[in-house]
Coordinates of C-alpha atoms and ligand atoms in Angstrom, one line a residue:
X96 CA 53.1 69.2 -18.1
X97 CA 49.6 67.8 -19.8
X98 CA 46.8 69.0 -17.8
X99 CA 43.7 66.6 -15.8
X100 CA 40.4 66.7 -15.0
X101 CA 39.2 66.3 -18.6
X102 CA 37.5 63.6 -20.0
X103 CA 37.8 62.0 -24.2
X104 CA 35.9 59.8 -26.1
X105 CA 38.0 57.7 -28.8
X106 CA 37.2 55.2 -31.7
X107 CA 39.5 52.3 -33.1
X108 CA 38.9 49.7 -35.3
X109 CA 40.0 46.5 -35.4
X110 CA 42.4 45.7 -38.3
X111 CA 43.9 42.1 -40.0
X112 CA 47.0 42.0 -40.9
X113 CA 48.3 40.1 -43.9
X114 CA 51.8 39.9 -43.4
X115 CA 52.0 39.0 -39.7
X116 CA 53.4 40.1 -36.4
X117 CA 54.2 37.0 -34.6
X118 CA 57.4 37.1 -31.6
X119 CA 59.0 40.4 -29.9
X120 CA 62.6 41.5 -30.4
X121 CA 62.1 43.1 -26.8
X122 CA 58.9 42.3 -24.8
X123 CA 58.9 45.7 -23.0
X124 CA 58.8 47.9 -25.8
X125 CA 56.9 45.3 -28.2
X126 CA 59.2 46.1 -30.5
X127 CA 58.2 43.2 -33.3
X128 CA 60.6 40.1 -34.8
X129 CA 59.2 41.7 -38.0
X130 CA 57.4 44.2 -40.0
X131 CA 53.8 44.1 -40.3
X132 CA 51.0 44.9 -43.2
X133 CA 46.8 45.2 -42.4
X134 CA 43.4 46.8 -42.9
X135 CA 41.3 48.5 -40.5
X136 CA 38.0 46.9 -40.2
X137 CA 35.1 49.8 -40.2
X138 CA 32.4 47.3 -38.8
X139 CA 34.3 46.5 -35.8
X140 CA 35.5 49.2 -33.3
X141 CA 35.9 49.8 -29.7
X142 CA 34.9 52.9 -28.2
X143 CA 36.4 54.6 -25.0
X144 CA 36.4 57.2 -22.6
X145 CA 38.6 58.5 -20.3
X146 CA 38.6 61.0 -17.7
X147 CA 42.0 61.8 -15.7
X148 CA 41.2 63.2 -12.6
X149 CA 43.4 64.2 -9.3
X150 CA 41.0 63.1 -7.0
X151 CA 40.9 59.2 -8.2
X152 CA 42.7 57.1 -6.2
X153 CA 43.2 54.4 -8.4
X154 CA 42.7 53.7 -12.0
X155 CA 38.9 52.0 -12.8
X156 CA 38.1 50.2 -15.5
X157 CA 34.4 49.2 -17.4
X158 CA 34.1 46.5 -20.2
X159 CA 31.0 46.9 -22.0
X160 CA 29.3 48.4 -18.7
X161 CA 31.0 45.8 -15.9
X162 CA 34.0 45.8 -13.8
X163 CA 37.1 44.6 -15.6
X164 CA 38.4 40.7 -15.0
X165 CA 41.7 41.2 -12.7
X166 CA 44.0 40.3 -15.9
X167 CA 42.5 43.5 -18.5
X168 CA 42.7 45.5 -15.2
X169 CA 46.2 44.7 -14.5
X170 CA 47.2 45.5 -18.4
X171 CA 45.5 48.9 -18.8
X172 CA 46.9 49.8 -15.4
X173 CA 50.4 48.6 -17.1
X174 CA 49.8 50.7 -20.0
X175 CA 48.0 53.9 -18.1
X176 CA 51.6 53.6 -15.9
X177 CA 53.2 54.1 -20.0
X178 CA 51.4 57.6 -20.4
X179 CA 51.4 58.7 -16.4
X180 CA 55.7 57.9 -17.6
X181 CA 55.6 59.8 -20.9
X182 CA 53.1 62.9 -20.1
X183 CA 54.3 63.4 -16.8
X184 CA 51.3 62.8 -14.9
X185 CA 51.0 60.8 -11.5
X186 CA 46.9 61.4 -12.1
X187 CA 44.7 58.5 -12.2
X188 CA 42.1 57.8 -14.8
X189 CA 38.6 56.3 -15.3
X190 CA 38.0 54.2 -18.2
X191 CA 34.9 52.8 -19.9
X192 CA 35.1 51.0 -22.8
X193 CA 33.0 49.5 -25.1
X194 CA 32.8 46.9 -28.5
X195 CA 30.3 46.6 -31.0
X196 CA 31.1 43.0 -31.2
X197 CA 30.6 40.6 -28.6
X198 CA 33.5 39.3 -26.3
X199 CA 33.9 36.1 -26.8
X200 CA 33.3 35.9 -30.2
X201 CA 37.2 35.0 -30.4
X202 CA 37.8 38.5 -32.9
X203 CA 40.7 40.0 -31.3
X204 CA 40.1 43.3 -29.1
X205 CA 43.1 44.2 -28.0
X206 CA 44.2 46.4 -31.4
X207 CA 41.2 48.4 -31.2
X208 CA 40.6 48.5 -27.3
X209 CA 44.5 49.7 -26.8
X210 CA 44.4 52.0 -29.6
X211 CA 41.1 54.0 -28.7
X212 CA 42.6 53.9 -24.9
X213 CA 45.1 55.1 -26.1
X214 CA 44.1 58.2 -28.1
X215 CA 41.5 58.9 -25.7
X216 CA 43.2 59.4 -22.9
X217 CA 46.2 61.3 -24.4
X218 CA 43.5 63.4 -25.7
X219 CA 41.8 63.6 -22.3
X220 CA 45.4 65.4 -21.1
X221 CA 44.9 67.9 -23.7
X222 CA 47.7 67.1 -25.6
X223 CA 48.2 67.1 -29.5
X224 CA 50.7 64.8 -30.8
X225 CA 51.7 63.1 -34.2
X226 CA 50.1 60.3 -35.6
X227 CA 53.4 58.4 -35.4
X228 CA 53.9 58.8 -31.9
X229 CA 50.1 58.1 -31.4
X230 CA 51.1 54.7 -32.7
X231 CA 54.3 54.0 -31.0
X232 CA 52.4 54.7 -27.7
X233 CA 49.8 52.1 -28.7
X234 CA 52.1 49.8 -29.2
X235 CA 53.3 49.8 -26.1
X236 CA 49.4 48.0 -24.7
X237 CA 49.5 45.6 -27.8
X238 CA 51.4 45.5 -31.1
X239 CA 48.5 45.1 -33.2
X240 CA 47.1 48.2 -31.5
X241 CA 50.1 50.5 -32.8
X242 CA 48.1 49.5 -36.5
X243 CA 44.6 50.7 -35.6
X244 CA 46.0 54.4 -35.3
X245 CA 46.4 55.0 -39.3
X246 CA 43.8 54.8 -41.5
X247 CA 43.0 51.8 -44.5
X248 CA 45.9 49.8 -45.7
X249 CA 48.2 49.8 -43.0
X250 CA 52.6 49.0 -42.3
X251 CA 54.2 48.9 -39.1
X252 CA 57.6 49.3 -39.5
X253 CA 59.0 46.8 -36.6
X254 CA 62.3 49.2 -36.3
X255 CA 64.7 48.8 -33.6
X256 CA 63.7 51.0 -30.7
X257 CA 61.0 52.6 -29.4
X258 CA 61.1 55.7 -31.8
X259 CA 61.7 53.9 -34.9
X260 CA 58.8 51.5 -34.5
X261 CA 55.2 52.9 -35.6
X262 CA 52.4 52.4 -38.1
X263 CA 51.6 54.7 -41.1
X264 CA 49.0 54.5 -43.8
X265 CA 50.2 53.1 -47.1
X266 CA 46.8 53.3 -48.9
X267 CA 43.2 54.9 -47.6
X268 CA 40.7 52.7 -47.2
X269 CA 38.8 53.6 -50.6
X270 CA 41.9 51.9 -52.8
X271 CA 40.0 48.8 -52.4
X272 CA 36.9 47.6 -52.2
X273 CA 38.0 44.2 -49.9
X274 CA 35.8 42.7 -47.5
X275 CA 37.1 40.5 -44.6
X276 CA 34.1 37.7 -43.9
X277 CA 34.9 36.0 -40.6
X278 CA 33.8 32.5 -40.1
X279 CA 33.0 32.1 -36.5
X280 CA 34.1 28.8 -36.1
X281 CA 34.9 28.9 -32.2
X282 CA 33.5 31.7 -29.5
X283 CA 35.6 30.1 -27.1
X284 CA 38.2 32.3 -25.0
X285 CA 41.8 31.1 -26.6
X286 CA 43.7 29.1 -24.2
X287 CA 47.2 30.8 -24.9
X288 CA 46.5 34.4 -25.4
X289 CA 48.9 36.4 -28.4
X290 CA 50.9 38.1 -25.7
X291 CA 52.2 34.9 -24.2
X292 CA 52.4 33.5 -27.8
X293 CA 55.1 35.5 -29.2
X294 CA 57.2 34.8 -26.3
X295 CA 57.4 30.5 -27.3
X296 CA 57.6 32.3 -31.1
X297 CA 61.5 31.9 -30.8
X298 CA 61.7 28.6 -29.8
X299 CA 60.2 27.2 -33.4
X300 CA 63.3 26.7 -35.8
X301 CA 60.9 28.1 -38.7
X302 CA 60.8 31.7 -37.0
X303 CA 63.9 32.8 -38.3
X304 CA 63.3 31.5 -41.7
X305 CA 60.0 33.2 -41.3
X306 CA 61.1 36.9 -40.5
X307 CA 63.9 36.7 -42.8
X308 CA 61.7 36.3 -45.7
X309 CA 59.2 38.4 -44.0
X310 CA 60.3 41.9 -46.1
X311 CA 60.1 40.0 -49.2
X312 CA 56.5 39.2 -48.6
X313 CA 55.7 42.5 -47.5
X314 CA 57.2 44.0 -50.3
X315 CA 54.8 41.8 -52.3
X316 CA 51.5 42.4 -50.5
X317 CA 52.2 46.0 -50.8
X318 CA 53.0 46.2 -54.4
X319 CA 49.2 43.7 -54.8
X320 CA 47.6 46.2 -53.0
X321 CA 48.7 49.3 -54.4
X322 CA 48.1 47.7 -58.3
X323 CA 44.9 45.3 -56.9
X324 CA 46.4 42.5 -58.1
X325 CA 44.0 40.1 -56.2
X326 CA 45.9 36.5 -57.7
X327 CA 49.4 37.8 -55.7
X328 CA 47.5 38.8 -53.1
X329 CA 45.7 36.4 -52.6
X330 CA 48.9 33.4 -52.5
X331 CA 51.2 35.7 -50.1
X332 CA 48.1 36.4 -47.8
X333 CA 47.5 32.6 -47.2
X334 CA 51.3 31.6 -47.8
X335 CA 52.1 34.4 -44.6
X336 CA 49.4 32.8 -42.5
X337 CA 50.6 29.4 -43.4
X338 CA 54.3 30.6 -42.3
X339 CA 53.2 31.8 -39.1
X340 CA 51.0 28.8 -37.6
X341 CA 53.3 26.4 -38.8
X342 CA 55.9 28.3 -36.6
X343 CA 52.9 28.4 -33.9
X344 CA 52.5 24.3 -34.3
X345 CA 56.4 23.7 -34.0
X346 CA 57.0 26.4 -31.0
X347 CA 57.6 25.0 -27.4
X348 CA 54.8 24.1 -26.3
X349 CA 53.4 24.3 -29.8
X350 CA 50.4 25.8 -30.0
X351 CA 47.6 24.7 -32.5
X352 CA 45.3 27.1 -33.3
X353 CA 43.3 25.7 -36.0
X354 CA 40.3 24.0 -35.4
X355 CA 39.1 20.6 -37.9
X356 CA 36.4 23.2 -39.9
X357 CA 39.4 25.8 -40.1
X358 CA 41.2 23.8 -41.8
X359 CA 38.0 22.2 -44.3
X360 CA 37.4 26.3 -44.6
X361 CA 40.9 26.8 -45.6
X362 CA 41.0 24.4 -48.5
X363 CA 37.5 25.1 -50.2
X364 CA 38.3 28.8 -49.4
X365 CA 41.6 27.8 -52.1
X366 CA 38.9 25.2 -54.6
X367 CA 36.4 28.6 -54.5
X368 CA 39.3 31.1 -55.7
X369 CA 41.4 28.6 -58.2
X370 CA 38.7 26.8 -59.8
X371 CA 35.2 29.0 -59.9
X372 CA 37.7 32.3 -59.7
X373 CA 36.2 33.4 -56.6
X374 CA 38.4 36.6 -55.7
X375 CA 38.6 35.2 -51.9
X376 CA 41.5 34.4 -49.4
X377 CA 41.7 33.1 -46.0
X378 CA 44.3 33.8 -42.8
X379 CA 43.9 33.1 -39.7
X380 CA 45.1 35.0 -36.5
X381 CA 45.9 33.5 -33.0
X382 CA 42.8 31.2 -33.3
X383 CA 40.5 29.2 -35.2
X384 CA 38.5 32.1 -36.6
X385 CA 38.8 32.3 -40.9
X386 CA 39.4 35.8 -41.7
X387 CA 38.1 35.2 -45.7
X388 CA 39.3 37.9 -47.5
X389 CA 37.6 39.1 -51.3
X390 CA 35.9 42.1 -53.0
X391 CA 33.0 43.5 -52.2
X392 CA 31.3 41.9 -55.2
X393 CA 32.0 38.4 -53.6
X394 CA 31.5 39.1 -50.2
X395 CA 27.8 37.4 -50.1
X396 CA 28.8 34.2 -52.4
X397 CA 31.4 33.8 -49.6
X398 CA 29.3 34.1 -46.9
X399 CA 26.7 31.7 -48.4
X400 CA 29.2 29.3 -49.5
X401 CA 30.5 29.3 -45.4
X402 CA 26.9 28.5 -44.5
X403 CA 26.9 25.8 -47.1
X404 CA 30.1 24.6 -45.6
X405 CA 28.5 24.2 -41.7
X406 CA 25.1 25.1 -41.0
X407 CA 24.2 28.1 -38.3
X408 CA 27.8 29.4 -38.4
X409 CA 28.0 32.7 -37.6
X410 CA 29.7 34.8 -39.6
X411 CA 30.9 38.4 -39.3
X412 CA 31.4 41.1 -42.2
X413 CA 33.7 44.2 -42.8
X414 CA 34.7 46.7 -45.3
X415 CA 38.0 48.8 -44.9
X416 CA 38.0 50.7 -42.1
X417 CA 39.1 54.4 -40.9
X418 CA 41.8 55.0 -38.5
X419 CA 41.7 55.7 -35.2
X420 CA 39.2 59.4 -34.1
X421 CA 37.9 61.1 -31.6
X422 CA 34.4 61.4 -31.0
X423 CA 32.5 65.0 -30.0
X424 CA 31.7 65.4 -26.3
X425 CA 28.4 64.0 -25.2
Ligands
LIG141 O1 48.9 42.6 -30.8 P1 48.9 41.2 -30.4 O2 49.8 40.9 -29.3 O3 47.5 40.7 -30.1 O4 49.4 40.2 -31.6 C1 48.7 40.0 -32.8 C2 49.2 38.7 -33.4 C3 48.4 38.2 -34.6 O5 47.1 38.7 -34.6 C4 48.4 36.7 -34.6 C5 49.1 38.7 -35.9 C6 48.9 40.1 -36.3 O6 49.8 40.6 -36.9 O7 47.8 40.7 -36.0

């Protein structure tokens, strides 16, 4: 039995993945259609506390200092209900829970908002477990979240039940000096959040083809990374991105997440990198945001060259990031 009436505070940082996660094999579990490759990203990070406590009677929830919208209540609740399951606990919790980036900047939260949650409040119970269990019980709040555990370059091996899938670290974050500059090209709220995404994922005839090729390009990405080879990077990056919003566009309903300056981003991101030998890439997650990938040398050209592209658009920078930690008591 863990023990309550203790409080944690936990860290996570956001991560992008190169070799996507797009469509569940089981929707409970989140067990993934296929395996998964990332990096953390240190500049972003969500940081929560949470306090288990007997005498609650219910589970409370603060965003960035104000009561939670009825829908992220509803899903910590889901996942709190997870760990009250595994720890044996029928305690509920107060949680508070803050990102140093702005909602509605449409960069994803949910990796590093469940896997701080998580961590902090099995740490809250007083209980040590392993890193891969740490990540198999993020996973459960959102698949992306079971990557933010592990530090640097990141794999998520989608495996076949709940034990078998988890995240590890395949290289720390100071193999490589890449940078991910985001091009804010919409603060807008997406229309068709990731969760209900990968349930149409299925219904595109291209999904299949994509996950069955999936190991290939993982296998490639990795073996990039590992020797920095930025040119093979750099086409399975874009060619995995591709693969998964042209199974997006052809799903039922098909969802288009690319916006008209995505897509003008996209190609010069391609003229920058083939003919000036810009060492930059681009992929885009489940909305029109460019995630521009390069070293750390190029970082600024890319940024100036976005601003060039479409004047005032924000942009947001990050190095490689840490893994998920827990912060001392205040
Ligand atoms: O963890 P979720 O349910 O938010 O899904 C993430 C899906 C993508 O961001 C589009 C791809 C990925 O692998 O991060």
């Amino acid at each position: 039995m863990a023990e309550t009436g203790k409080r944690a505070t936990a860290r996570a940082h956001s991560n992008i993945a190169f070799v996507k996660y797009w469509g569940n094999r089981d929707r409970r579990l989140r067990l993934p259609a296929n395996s998964s490759i990332s990096m953390n990203l240190s500049s972003l990070h969500t940081t929560t506390t949470v306090e288990w406590r007997d005498q609650f009677t219910q589970d409370n929830l603060t965003i960035n200092g104000s009561a939670a919208a009825e829908g992220a209540r509803r899903r910590v609740q889901n996942h709190l209900d997870a760990l009250r399951a595994r720890f044996e606990i029928d305690a509920f919790a107060r949680v508070d829970s803050q990102n140093n980036f702005p909602m509605g900047t449409g960069i994803a939260s949910s990796a590093s908002a469940f896997a701080a949650l998580t961590l902090a409040a099995v740490s809250a119970l007083g209980v040590q477990i392993p890193e891969h269990e740490m990540s198999r019980l993020a996973r459960l709040g959102s698949g992306s979240a079971a990557r933010s555990i592990p530090a640097g370059f990141v794999e998520w091996h989608a495996g076949d039940s709940h034990e078998a899938s988890f995240a590890e670290s395949f290289a720390a974050a100071r193999h490589w000096d890449l940078v991910d500059v985001i091009a804010i090209v919409s603060r807008e709220h997406k229309r068709v959040g990731s969760s209900a995404g990968h349930e149409t994922a299925a219904s595109s005839i291209f999904q299949s083809a994509r996950t069955a090729t999936a190991p290939e390009r993982i296998r490639s990405a990795k073996s990039a990374i590992l020797r920095r080879d930025f040119e093979r990077f750099a086409s399975v990056v874009e060619q995995d991105s591709n693969l998964m919003h042209a199974v997006m566009m052809t799903s039922a309903p098909p969802l288009f997440y690319w916006a008209p300056l995505s897509l003008r981003i996209m190609q010069a991101v391609r003229r920058w990198r083939q003919e000036e030998g810009l060492e930059v890439c681009y992929t885009l997650d489940a909305g029109p945001n460019v995630h521009c990938i390069c070293r750390a040398g190029a970082a600024d050209a890319v940024a100036n060259r976005l601003r060039g592209l479409s004047q005032g658009l924000a942009i947001a920078s990050s190095p490689v990031g840490p893994g998920a930690y827990i912060l001392p008591a205040v």
